[in-house]
Tab-separated table of C-alpha atoms in Angstrom:
chain	number	residue	atom	x	y	z
A	162	UNK	CA	-101.950	0.619	-263.991
A	163	UNK	CA	-101.686	3.661	-261.526
A	164	UNK	CA	-100.565	2.435	-257.829
A	165	UNK	CA	-102.437	3.588	-255.463
A	166	UNK	CA	-100.944	4.349	-251.842
A	167	UNK	CA	-103.157	3.212	-248.861
A	168	UNK	CA	-103.151	5.524	-245.702
A	169	UNK	CA	-105.080	5.985	-242.339
A	170	UNK	CA	-105.531	9.305	-240.464
A	171	UNK	CA	-107.095	9.797	-236.816
A	172	UNK	CA	-109.935	12.033	-235.814
A	173	UNK	CA	-108.195	12.111	-232.406
A	174	UNK	CA	-110.719	13.239	-229.465
A	175	UNK	CA	-109.602	14.434	-226.304
A	176	UNK	CA	-112.519	15.131	-224.248
A	177	UNK	CA	-114.500	17.996	-226.404
A	178	UNK	CA	-111.500	18.709	-228.646
A	179	UNK	CA	-109.481	17.398	-231.524
A	180	UNK	CA	-106.148	16.778	-231.713
A	181	UNK	CA	-104.086	18.124	-234.680
A	182	UNK	CA	-100.656	18.691	-235.560
A	183	UNK	CA	-99.934	22.249	-236.913
A	184	UNK	CA	-97.015	22.136	-239.689
A	185	UNK	CA	-94.433	24.669	-240.168
A	186	UNK	CA	-91.952	24.167	-242.865
A	187	UNK	CA	-89.401	26.478	-244.277
A	188	UNK	CA	-91.185	28.328	-247.431
A	189	UNK	CA	-94.662	27.345	-247.009
A	190	UNK	CA	-97.496	28.608	-245.037
A	191	UNK	CA	-98.384	26.862	-241.668
A	192	UNK	CA	-100.986	24.079	-242.257
A	193	UNK	CA	-103.104	21.792	-240.421
A	194	UNK	CA	-103.055	17.834	-240.608
A	195	UNK	CA	-104.471	14.909	-238.490
A	196	UNK	CA	-102.326	12.077	-237.003
A	197	UNK	CA	-101.741	9.186	-239.149
A	198	UNK	CA	-99.578	7.822	-242.100
A	199	UNK	CA	-99.391	4.815	-244.637
A	200	UNK	CA	-100.109	1.675	-244.091
A	201	UNK	CA	-97.239	-0.941	-244.428
A	202	UNK	CA	-96.931	-4.223	-245.449
A	203	UNK	CA	-96.293	-5.489	-241.697
A	204	UNK	CA	-99.375	-4.135	-240.686
A	205	UNK	CA	-102.301	-6.520	-240.313
A	206	UNK	CA	-105.030	-4.151	-240.951
A	207	UNK	CA	-105.753	-0.649	-241.260
A	208	UNK	CA	-106.748	-0.516	-237.648
A	209	UNK	CA	-103.495	-1.655	-236.587
A	210	UNK	CA	-101.792	0.529	-238.996
A	211	UNK	CA	-103.460	3.501	-237.184
A	212	UNK	CA	-102.560	2.332	-233.561
A	213	UNK	CA	-98.906	2.092	-235.410
A	214	UNK	CA	-98.866	5.398	-236.411
A	215	UNK	CA	-100.462	6.967	-233.242
A	216	UNK	CA	-97.602	5.131	-231.050
A	217	UNK	CA	-95.240	6.789	-233.636
A	218	UNK	CA	-96.344	10.067	-233.675
A	219	UNK	CA	-97.617	10.992	-230.124
A	220	UNK	CA	-96.802	7.899	-228.077
A	221	UNK	CA	-100.726	7.719	-227.871
A	222	UNK	CA	-103.038	4.814	-226.765
A	223	UNK	CA	-106.973	5.147	-227.431
A	224	UNK	CA	-109.969	3.382	-227.352
A	225	UNK	CA	-112.298	1.838	-229.721
A	226	UNK	CA	-111.117	3.212	-233.111
A	227	UNK	CA	-114.178	3.770	-235.616
A	228	UNK	CA	-114.139	3.839	-239.305
A	229	UNK	CA	-115.978	6.881	-240.579
A	230	UNK	CA	-114.925	8.363	-243.573
A	231	UNK	CA	-112.939	7.282	-246.681
A	232	UNK	CA	-110.924	9.958	-248.573
A	233	UNK	CA	-110.271	9.484	-252.288
A	234	UNK	CA	-107.494	11.433	-253.826
A	235	UNK	CA	-105.218	11.202	-256.602
A	236	UNK	CA	-102.872	8.073	-256.115
A	237	UNK	CA	-104.114	7.957	-252.543
A	238	UNK	CA	-106.790	6.218	-250.784
A	239	UNK	CA	-106.901	7.221	-247.188
A	240	UNK	CA	-109.572	5.363	-244.314
A	241	UNK	CA	-110.177	7.773	-241.701
A	242	UNK	CA	-111.100	6.681	-238.059
A	243	UNK	CA	-112.357	8.548	-234.992
A	244	UNK	CA	-111.336	7.702	-231.483
A	245	UNK	CA	-110.449	9.060	-228.250
A	246	UNK	CA	-107.231	9.511	-226.577
A	247	UNK	CA	-106.690	7.537	-223.041
A	248	UNK	CA	-102.692	8.359	-222.681
A	249	UNK	CA	-99.813	10.598	-224.545
A	250	UNK	CA	-96.432	10.483	-224.058
A	251	UNK	CA	-94.630	12.252	-227.066
A	252	UNK	CA	-90.882	11.022	-224.883
A	253	UNK	CA	-92.022	7.863	-226.564
A	254	UNK	CA	-92.834	8.978	-230.228
A	255	UNK	CA	-90.378	7.380	-232.949
A	256	UNK	CA	-91.481	8.543	-236.623
A	257	UNK	CA	-88.995	9.513	-238.751
A	258	UNK	CA	-90.681	13.033	-239.469
A	259	UNK	CA	-89.735	13.967	-235.683
A	260	UNK	CA	-86.380	12.839	-235.875
A	261	UNK	CA	-85.152	14.690	-239.187
A	262	UNK	CA	-85.024	18.764	-238.565
A	263	UNK	CA	-85.078	19.770	-242.007
A	264	UNK	CA	-88.928	18.463	-242.079
A	265	UNK	CA	-90.117	20.892	-240.116
A	266	UNK	CA	-91.953	21.215	-236.896
A	267	UNK	CA	-95.239	19.127	-235.640
A	268	UNK	CA	-96.927	21.547	-233.050
A	269	UNK	CA	-99.227	19.420	-230.993
A	270	UNK	CA	-102.825	21.290	-230.901
A	271	UNK	CA	-105.975	20.766	-229.484
A	272	UNK	CA	-108.983	22.334	-231.646
A	273	UNK	CA	-112.757	22.380	-230.905
A	274	UNK	CA	-114.329	20.324	-233.754
A	275	UNK	CA	-116.448	23.097	-235.176
A	276	UNK	CA	-113.628	25.048	-235.699
A	277	UNK	CA	-111.513	23.144	-237.787
A	278	UNK	CA	-112.798	24.136	-241.045
A	279	UNK	CA	-111.585	27.642	-240.505
A	280	UNK	CA	-108.159	26.150	-240.359
A	281	UNK	CA	-105.635	25.634	-243.557
A	282	UNK	CA	-106.333	21.691	-243.172
A	283	UNK	CA	-104.842	19.225	-245.518
A	284	UNK	CA	-106.490	18.057	-247.230
A	285	UNK	CA	-109.487	20.625	-246.739
A	286	UNK	CA	-112.246	17.805	-247.382
A	287	UNK	CA	-111.155	15.987	-243.935
A	288	UNK	CA	-111.408	19.773	-242.142
A	289	UNK	CA	-114.904	19.988	-243.468
A	290	UNK	CA	-116.199	16.429	-242.483
A	291	UNK	CA	-114.668	16.998	-239.024
A	292	UNK	CA	-116.714	20.479	-238.268
A	293	UNK	CA	-119.658	18.997	-239.933
A	294	UNK	CA	-119.854	16.227	-237.733
A	295	UNK	CA	-118.830	17.843	-234.611
A	296	UNK	CA	-121.550	16.600	-232.721
A	297	UNK	CA	-122.335	13.009	-234.474
A	298	UNK	CA	-118.776	11.755	-234.260
A	299	UNK	CA	-118.540	12.163	-230.235
A	300	UNK	CA	-122.135	10.201	-230.024
A	301	UNK	CA	-120.786	7.432	-232.183
A	302	UNK	CA	-117.833	6.845	-230.082
A	303	UNK	CA	-119.845	6.913	-226.794
A	304	UNK	CA	-122.346	4.413	-228.432
A	305	UNK	CA	-119.055	2.290	-228.873
A	306	UNK	CA	-117.952	2.842	-225.490
A	307	UNK	CA	-121.152	3.017	-223.552
A	308	UNK	CA	-125.001	3.467	-223.657
A	309	UNK	CA	-125.226	6.893	-224.796
A	310	UNK	CA	-127.787	9.381	-223.283
A	311	UNK	CA	-129.692	8.210	-220.528
A	312	UNK	CA	-127.827	5.789	-218.283
A	313	UNK	CA	-129.317	2.224	-218.815
A	314	UNK	CA	-127.133	-0.502	-216.666
A	315	UNK	CA	-127.241	-3.980	-217.705
A	316	UNK	CA	-129.664	-6.408	-215.625
A	317	UNK	CA	-128.848	-9.831	-214.907
A	318	UNK	CA	-131.089	-12.389	-214.147
A	319	UNK	CA	-130.032	-15.300	-212.038
A	320	UNK	CA	-132.118	-18.307	-211.320
A	321	UNK	CA	-131.016	-20.439	-208.065
A	322	UNK	CA	-132.078	-23.970	-208.349
A	323	UNK	CA	-132.140	-25.025	-204.616
A	324	UNK	CA	-131.738	-28.797	-203.706
A	325	UNK	CA	-133.241	-28.910	-199.923
A	326	UNK	CA	-133.381	-31.854	-198.361
A	327	UNK	CA	-135.091	-31.531	-195.038
A	328	UNK	CA	-137.244	-28.360	-194.034
A	329	UNK	CA	-135.227	-25.224	-192.883
A	330	UNK	CA	-136.518	-23.249	-189.987
A	331	UNK	CA	-135.880	-19.701	-189.056
A	332	UNK	CA	-132.521	-19.127	-187.560
A	333	UNK	CA	-131.154	-22.605	-188.562
A	334	UNK	CA	-128.341	-23.205	-190.678
A	335	UNK	CA	-128.779	-23.697	-194.263
A	336	UNK	CA	-125.841	-25.829	-194.373
A	337	UNK	CA	-127.690	-29.197	-195.717
A	338	UNK	CA	-129.327	-27.175	-198.519
A	339	UNK	CA	-127.430	-26.881	-202.002
A	340	UNK	CA	-127.547	-24.939	-205.093
A	341	UNK	CA	-126.323	-25.529	-208.727
A	342	UNK	CA	-123.310	-23.651	-210.094
A	343	UNK	CA	-121.942	-23.977	-213.618
A	344	UNK	CA	-118.013	-23.414	-214.275
A	345	UNK	CA	-117.588	-20.869	-216.837
A	346	UNK	CA	-115.628	-21.842	-220.311
A	347	UNK	CA	-115.183	-19.930	-223.386
A	348	UNK	CA	-116.834	-16.879	-222.543
A	349	UNK	CA	-114.247	-14.338	-222.007
A	350	UNK	CA	-115.333	-13.184	-218.728
A	351	UNK	CA	-114.218	-15.086	-215.459
A	352	UNK	CA	-113.763	-18.308	-217.382
A	353	UNK	CA	-112.765	-21.343	-215.046
A	354	UNK	CA	-114.534	-19.847	-212.390
A	355	UNK	CA	-118.249	-20.976	-210.888
A	356	UNK	CA	-121.433	-18.989	-211.602
A	357	UNK	CA	-124.964	-19.322	-210.586
A	358	UNK	CA	-126.633	-21.412	-213.313
A	359	UNK	CA	-128.934	-20.589	-215.207
A	360	UNK	CA	-128.009	-16.852	-215.536
A	361	UNK	CA	-128.215	-14.328	-218.560
A	362	UNK	CA	-128.990	-10.712	-219.423
A	363	UNK	CA	-132.633	-9.514	-219.445
A	364	UNK	CA	-133.460	-8.551	-223.243
A	365	UNK	CA	-135.509	-5.993	-224.571
A	366	UNK	CA	-139.397	-6.662	-224.441
A	367	UNK	CA	-138.840	-9.193	-221.340
A	368	UNK	CA	-139.833	-9.515	-217.664
A	369	UNK	CA	-136.930	-10.560	-215.302
A	370	UNK	CA	-139.627	-13.782	-215.080
A	371	UNK	CA	-139.282	-14.041	-218.856
A	372	UNK	CA	-135.570	-14.087	-218.432
A	373	UNK	CA	-135.383	-16.596	-216.052
A	374	UNK	CA	-137.831	-19.078	-217.503
A	375	UNK	CA	-135.762	-18.494	-220.907
A	376	UNK	CA	-131.918	-19.079	-219.649
A	377	UNK	CA	-133.482	-21.973	-217.435
A	378	UNK	CA	-134.637	-23.720	-220.880
A	379	UNK	CA	-131.399	-22.673	-223.061
A	380	UNK	CA	-128.936	-23.528	-220.552
A	381	UNK	CA	-130.429	-26.427	-218.281
A	382	UNK	CA	-133.180	-27.859	-220.763
A	383	UNK	CA	-135.564	-27.639	-217.790
A	384	UNK	CA	-139.064	-25.648	-217.568
A	385	UNK	CA	-139.491	-23.717	-214.281
A	386	UNK	CA	-142.670	-22.133	-213.022
A	387	UNK	CA	-143.652	-19.587	-210.448
A	388	UNK	CA	-140.237	-17.768	-210.405
A	389	UNK	CA	-140.344	-15.102	-207.783
A	390	UNK	CA	-137.542	-12.524	-206.919
A	391	UNK	CA	-135.842	-13.015	-203.575
A	392	UNK	CA	-133.398	-10.368	-203.798
A	393	UNK	CA	-131.964	-7.433	-205.788
A	394	UNK	CA	-128.446	-6.047	-205.929
A	395	UNK	CA	-126.673	-3.270	-207.093
A	396	UNK	CA	-123.318	-4.554	-208.023
A	397	UNK	CA	-119.926	-2.680	-209.847
A	398	UNK	CA	-117.150	-4.735	-210.737
A	399	UNK	CA	-113.920	-3.374	-209.276
A	400	UNK	CA	-112.540	-0.880	-211.723
A	401	UNK	CA	-115.362	-1.761	-214.171
A	402	UNK	CA	-118.977	-1.053	-214.870
A	403	UNK	CA	-122.091	-1.362	-212.133
A	404	UNK	CA	-124.995	-3.685	-213.134
A	405	UNK	CA	-128.324	-4.578	-211.124
A	406	UNK	CA	-128.734	-8.197	-210.352
A	407	UNK	CA	-131.919	-10.064	-209.991
A	408	UNK	CA	-131.727	-13.280	-208.099
A	409	UNK	CA	-135.028	-15.353	-208.285
A	410	UNK	CA	-135.994	-19.075	-207.293
A	411	UNK	CA	-138.685	-21.146	-208.590
A	412	UNK	CA	-141.818	-22.855	-207.303
A	413	UNK	CA	-141.379	-25.798	-209.698
A	414	UNK	CA	-138.980	-27.364	-211.860
A	415	UNK	CA	-140.260	-29.921	-214.779
A	416	UNK	CA	-136.990	-32.072	-216.241
A	417	UNK	CA	-133.764	-33.008	-215.055
A	418	UNK	CA	-130.944	-29.993	-215.471
A	419	UNK	CA	-128.116	-31.151	-217.887
A	420	UNK	CA	-125.386	-28.785	-219.437
A	421	UNK	CA	-127.568	-27.753	-222.359
A	422	UNK	CA	-124.476	-25.277	-223.534
A	423	UNK	CA	-121.125	-27.272	-223.114
A	424	UNK	CA	-119.584	-24.496	-225.212
A	425	UNK	CA	-120.023	-22.154	-222.667
A	426	UNK	CA	-119.848	-24.134	-219.375
A	427	UNK	CA	-117.292	-26.641	-218.257
A	428	UNK	CA	-119.620	-28.598	-215.988
A	429	UNK	CA	-122.580	-28.575	-213.657
A	430	UNK	CA	-122.235	-29.377	-210.038
A	431	UNK	CA	-124.511	-28.758	-206.578
A	432	UNK	CA	-122.926	-26.899	-203.658
A	433	UNK	CA	-124.084	-26.464	-200.110
A	434	UNK	CA	-124.912	-22.604	-199.625
A	435	UNK	CA	-122.523	-21.915	-197.258
A	436	UNK	CA	-119.580	-23.580	-198.588
A	437	UNK	CA	-119.227	-22.768	-202.274
A	438	UNK	CA	-116.137	-23.351	-204.217
A	439	UNK	CA	-113.015	-21.157	-204.010
A	440	UNK	CA	-113.186	-19.979	-207.596
A	441	UNK	CA	-116.805	-18.804	-207.386
A	442	UNK	CA	-117.581	-15.139	-209.000
A	443	UNK	CA	-117.709	-12.994	-206.277
A	444	UNK	CA	-120.807	-11.211	-207.420
A	445	UNK	CA	-122.589	-14.632	-207.489
A	446	UNK	CA	-120.810	-15.625	-204.198
A	447	UNK	CA	-122.501	-12.196	-202.685
A	448	UNK	CA	-125.866	-13.107	-204.429
A	449	UNK	CA	-126.019	-16.619	-203.290
A	450	UNK	CA	-125.159	-15.538	-199.656
A	451	UNK	CA	-127.885	-13.140	-199.845
A	452	UNK	CA	-130.247	-15.785	-200.887
A	453	UNK	CA	-128.826	-18.177	-197.776
A	454	UNK	CA	-129.820	-15.467	-195.523
A	455	UNK	CA	-133.070	-15.361	-196.794
A	456	UNK	CA	-133.737	-18.901	-196.587
A	457	UNK	CA	-132.725	-18.985	-193.071
A	458	UNK	CA	-135.189	-16.441	-192.154
A	459	UNK	CA	-138.373	-17.780	-193.872
A	460	UNK	CA	-141.311	-18.934	-192.105
A	461	UNK	CA	-140.906	-22.278	-190.545
A	462	UNK	CA	-142.493	-25.282	-191.727
A	463	UNK	CA	-141.816	-24.833	-195.677
A	464	UNK	CA	-140.478	-27.251	-197.610
A	465	UNK	CA	-137.049	-25.782	-199.076
A	466	UNK	CA	-138.518	-25.936	-202.827
A	467	UNK	CA	-141.773	-24.169	-201.682
A	468	UNK	CA	-139.960	-21.664	-198.811
A	469	UNK	CA	-137.295	-20.515	-201.385
A	470	UNK	CA	-140.002	-18.607	-203.359
A	471	UNK	CA	-141.997	-17.486	-200.496
A	472	UNK	CA	-142.204	-13.979	-199.419
A	473	UNK	CA	-139.305	-13.597	-197.280
A	474	UNK	CA	-139.976	-11.308	-193.851
A	475	UNK	CA	-137.209	-9.710	-191.730
A	476	UNK	CA	-134.498	-10.641	-194.329
A	477	UNK	CA	-133.142	-7.759	-196.791
A	478	UNK	CA	-134.066	-8.035	-200.262
A	479	UNK	CA	-131.766	-5.137	-201.878
A	480	UNK	CA	-127.981	-4.908	-201.270
A	481	UNK	CA	-125.116	-3.150	-202.346
A	482	UNK	CA	-121.922	-5.363	-203.609
A	483	UNK	CA	-118.616	-3.680	-204.990
A	484	UNK	CA	-119.058	-0.013	-203.715
A	485	UNK	CA	-116.466	0.198	-201.347
A	486	UNK	CA	-113.043	1.094	-202.585
A	487	UNK	CA	-111.323	-1.803	-204.039
A	488	UNK	CA	-108.089	-2.858	-203.225
A	489	UNK	CA	-105.235	-3.334	-205.647
A	490	UNK	CA	-105.673	-7.276	-205.889
A	491	UNK	CA	-109.120	-7.173	-206.299
A	492	UNK	CA	-108.498	-4.637	-209.121
A	493	UNK	CA	-106.197	-6.775	-210.848
A	494	UNK	CA	-108.346	-10.205	-210.541
A	495	UNK	CA	-110.949	-8.420	-211.879
A	496	UNK	CA	-108.706	-7.378	-215.169
A	497	UNK	CA	-107.837	-10.689	-215.322
A	498	UNK	CA	-111.224	-11.939	-215.030
A	499	UNK	CA	-112.772	-9.615	-217.587
A	500	UNK	CA	-110.007	-10.983	-220.458
A	501	UNK	CA	-107.792	-7.864	-220.393
A	502	UNK	CA	-104.293	-8.599	-221.664
A	503	UNK	CA	-102.251	-6.236	-219.841
A	504	UNK	CA	-102.912	-3.797	-217.003
A	505	UNK	CA	-101.131	-0.210	-216.711
A	506	UNK	CA	-101.228	1.561	-213.782
A	507	UNK	CA	-100.645	5.227	-213.525
A	508	UNK	CA	-100.091	7.616	-210.440
A	509	UNK	CA	-101.706	10.785	-209.344
A	510	UNK	CA	-99.526	12.309	-206.878
A	511	UNK	CA	-100.595	15.285	-205.111
A	512	UNK	CA	-98.068	17.965	-203.527
A	513	UNK	CA	-99.720	20.998	-201.588
A	514	UNK	CA	-102.355	20.718	-203.836
A	515	UNK	CA	-100.440	20.633	-206.874
A	516	UNK	CA	-100.543	17.536	-209.261
A	517	UNK	CA	-96.997	16.155	-210.294
A	518	UNK	CA	-96.522	14.988	-213.993
A	519	UNK	CA	-93.943	14.574	-216.373
A	520	UNK	CA	-93.576	17.951	-218.473
A	521	UNK	CA	-92.229	18.606	-221.824
A	522	UNK	CA	-92.432	21.443	-224.403
A	523	UNK	CA	-96.040	20.696	-225.596
A	524	UNK	CA	-97.700	18.041	-223.210
A	525	UNK	CA	-97.898	16.822	-219.619
A	526	UNK	CA	-98.870	13.378	-218.192
A	527	UNK	CA	-99.131	11.466	-215.742
A	528	UNK	CA	-96.260	8.741	-214.427
A	529	UNK	CA	-97.641	5.217	-215.650
A	530	UNK	CA	-96.159	1.715	-216.447
A	531	UNK	CA	-97.347	-1.523	-217.690
A	532	UNK	CA	-97.578	-4.584	-214.842
A	533	UNK	CA	-94.942	-6.940	-215.998
A	534	UNK	CA	-95.540	-10.447	-215.781
A	535	UNK	CA	-95.606	-11.906	-212.624
A	536	UNK	CA	-95.647	-8.406	-210.950
A	537	UNK	CA	-98.307	-7.022	-208.500
A	538	UNK	CA	-99.685	-4.043	-208.702
A	539	UNK	CA	-98.162	-2.545	-205.687
A	540	UNK	CA	-94.825	-3.465	-207.225
A	541	UNK	CA	-95.458	-1.630	-210.447
A	542	UNK	CA	-96.367	1.483	-208.498
A	543	UNK	CA	-93.260	1.387	-206.429
A	544	UNK	CA	-91.311	1.553	-209.872
A	545	UNK	CA	-93.143	4.764	-210.815
A	546	UNK	CA	-92.157	6.468	-207.530
A	547	UNK	CA	-91.889	5.789	-203.794
A	548	UNK	CA	-94.779	7.218	-202.712
A	549	UNK	CA	-95.994	5.008	-199.932
A	550	UNK	CA	-99.883	4.509	-199.192
A	551	UNK	CA	-102.210	4.948	-202.379
A	552	UNK	CA	-105.830	4.981	-203.001
A	553	UNK	CA	-107.651	3.677	-206.021
A	554	UNK	CA	-108.713	6.739	-208.235
A	555	UNK	CA	-110.455	5.246	-211.149
A	556	UNK	CA	-110.194	3.100	-214.551
A	557	UNK	CA	-110.518	3.339	-218.018
A	558	UNK	CA	-109.733	0.673	-221.012
A	559	UNK	CA	-107.576	1.206	-224.008
A	560	UNK	CA	-106.215	-0.679	-227.034
A	561	UNK	CA	-102.380	-0.943	-226.825
A	562	UNK	CA	-100.604	0.157	-230.273
A	563	UNK	CA	-99.766	-3.495	-230.496
A	564	UNK	CA	-103.856	-4.312	-230.334
A	565	UNK	CA	-103.633	-5.821	-226.759
A	566	UNK	CA	-106.742	-4.614	-224.793
A	567	UNK	CA	-105.891	-3.401	-221.703
A	568	UNK	CA	-107.204	-1.758	-218.251
A	569	UNK	CA	-105.611	1.566	-216.765
A	570	UNK	CA	-105.920	1.645	-213.237
A	571	UNK	CA	-105.146	5.107	-211.573
A	572	UNK	CA	-104.012	5.520	-207.970
A	573	UNK	CA	-103.851	8.735	-205.813
A	574	UNK	CA	-100.883	9.498	-203.293
A	575	UNK	CA	-99.841	12.187	-201.376
A	576	UNK	CA	-95.778	12.465	-200.925
A	577	UNK	CA	-93.905	14.637	-198.946
A	578	UNK	CA	-91.855	15.856	-201.779
A	579	UNK	CA	-91.755	15.418	-205.537
A	580	UNK	CA	-90.106	12.288	-206.720
A	581	UNK	CA	-87.296	12.562	-208.986
A	582	UNK	CA	-88.420	13.430	-212.634
A	583	UNK	CA	-91.937	14.711	-211.756
A	584	UNK	CA	-92.860	18.442	-211.595
A	585	UNK	CA	-95.970	20.125	-210.097
A	586	UNK	CA	-98.469	21.962	-212.351
A	587	UNK	CA	-99.832	25.065	-210.908
A	588	UNK	CA	-102.223	24.486	-207.728
A	589	UNK	CA	-105.907	23.596	-209.272
A	590	UNK	CA	-104.584	23.191	-212.751
A	591	UNK	CA	-104.626	20.306	-215.150
A	592	UNK	CA	-102.163	21.691	-217.400
A	593	UNK	CA	-101.876	19.928	-220.693
A	594	UNK	CA	-102.993	16.552	-219.502
A	595	UNK	CA	-105.093	14.616	-221.806
A	596	UNK	CA	-108.878	14.686	-220.722
A	597	UNK	CA	-109.206	11.265	-219.508
A	598	UNK	CA	-106.263	11.995	-217.319
A	599	UNK	CA	-107.658	15.182	-215.988
A	600	UNK	CA	-110.510	13.152	-214.550
A	601	UNK	CA	-108.608	10.890	-212.604
A	602	UNK	CA	-107.085	14.210	-211.264
A	603	UNK	CA	-110.333	15.354	-210.408
A	604	UNK	CA	-111.445	12.261	-208.515
A	605	UNK	CA	-108.268	12.248	-206.651
A	606	UNK	CA	-108.468	15.865	-205.619
A	607	UNK	CA	-112.114	15.898	-204.394
A	608	UNK	CA	-112.092	12.315	-203.034
A	609	UNK	CA	-115.169	11.331	-204.851
A	610	UNK	CA	-114.109	7.993	-206.537
A	611	UNK	CA	-115.869	7.427	-210.252
A	612	UNK	CA	-117.216	10.990	-210.554
A	613	UNK	CA	-117.466	11.272	-214.290
A	614	UNK	CA	-117.787	15.212	-214.308
A	615	UNK	CA	-116.534	17.159	-216.615
A	616	UNK	CA	-112.842	19.077	-216.708
């Protein structure tokens, strides 16, 4: 039986370009290849092999990797993935092909995908595939990362069950009023923290009232009626994504709330509106506080169950939460809350209008480091360079060469002089930075955080 060698290849997008190697070897016409190599016995999966190869050949980390193509050649089966570059550090590459001069050169080049078919690609079928799918592949990656096309935020629906006791009048404290919360578990986000119960995501074809009724039935085993929106919040997680929160209260409840989803909720408990537990999800805390203010200003004489669902005059019905520039502690906490296994910090240091970078013969890169266990974000930044005060400049997510999910936090600073080991790019230039790092530089240079405009 003829043995078949398995390998992996990466169609690696950096912005609108793909990253290729131009191979120069003695006695042979220069040719082009994609990053990748053979699957080794220690690789747990083809994707694990891909991430190892990208680290060995480019010192690269990427976002999600999608299997898009299988190439069959005599004696070889190649699995081809598409992915987007997050970071690139050629000083980390360790593959034997870069340590043995007799093998020739691997020149890192960025090429428009539609132009790849005109190169001397090996194998040529892969070059043809890249060019033929120049528009499709980026769209697939966008769909794997965020909603493509028109922006469609997640809509959260929170139903607040209010245990009122005595009537509450306009301007009087709601300290005697309680709200039902649940302690999250097994969800992968904010496990161990308290959240409004019930809560869930709006699904296709539902109204927000439909969602509230469904979630009350699924999570608590109760029926609710007369649900009305008391507050709407546009929220953004620190370093993460934005979403719309709809906060409702019911006019009537049938049944007694029980923990109907113990695999997601460790316990239920009632808490005073103005004394929530310390470990309450910040987003939920802000929503409860908005509803508490609405209840405190409702028309006098209404019992809590009815007044909670009454139209409230004089109180805000909309708020923004999380749109101020977050601090480093908030960013680190949100990364933990979201279940990331590691956090990387990178520095956008600007000196006289020029960005300071590590530079080598083929690429430039921003200084970056993984936050060590027990270390704070500020301490990790201090290991990069003594730059003093910093400002948050954006975040993105990645998967490390070892398969660990991570969030990268970028911070900008304006040092008085260039720290050791960093050199300035020409003023206004992004040099040979990876596209994702160029986005951080643009944000820091303009002062506009979360600006997603092109390079």
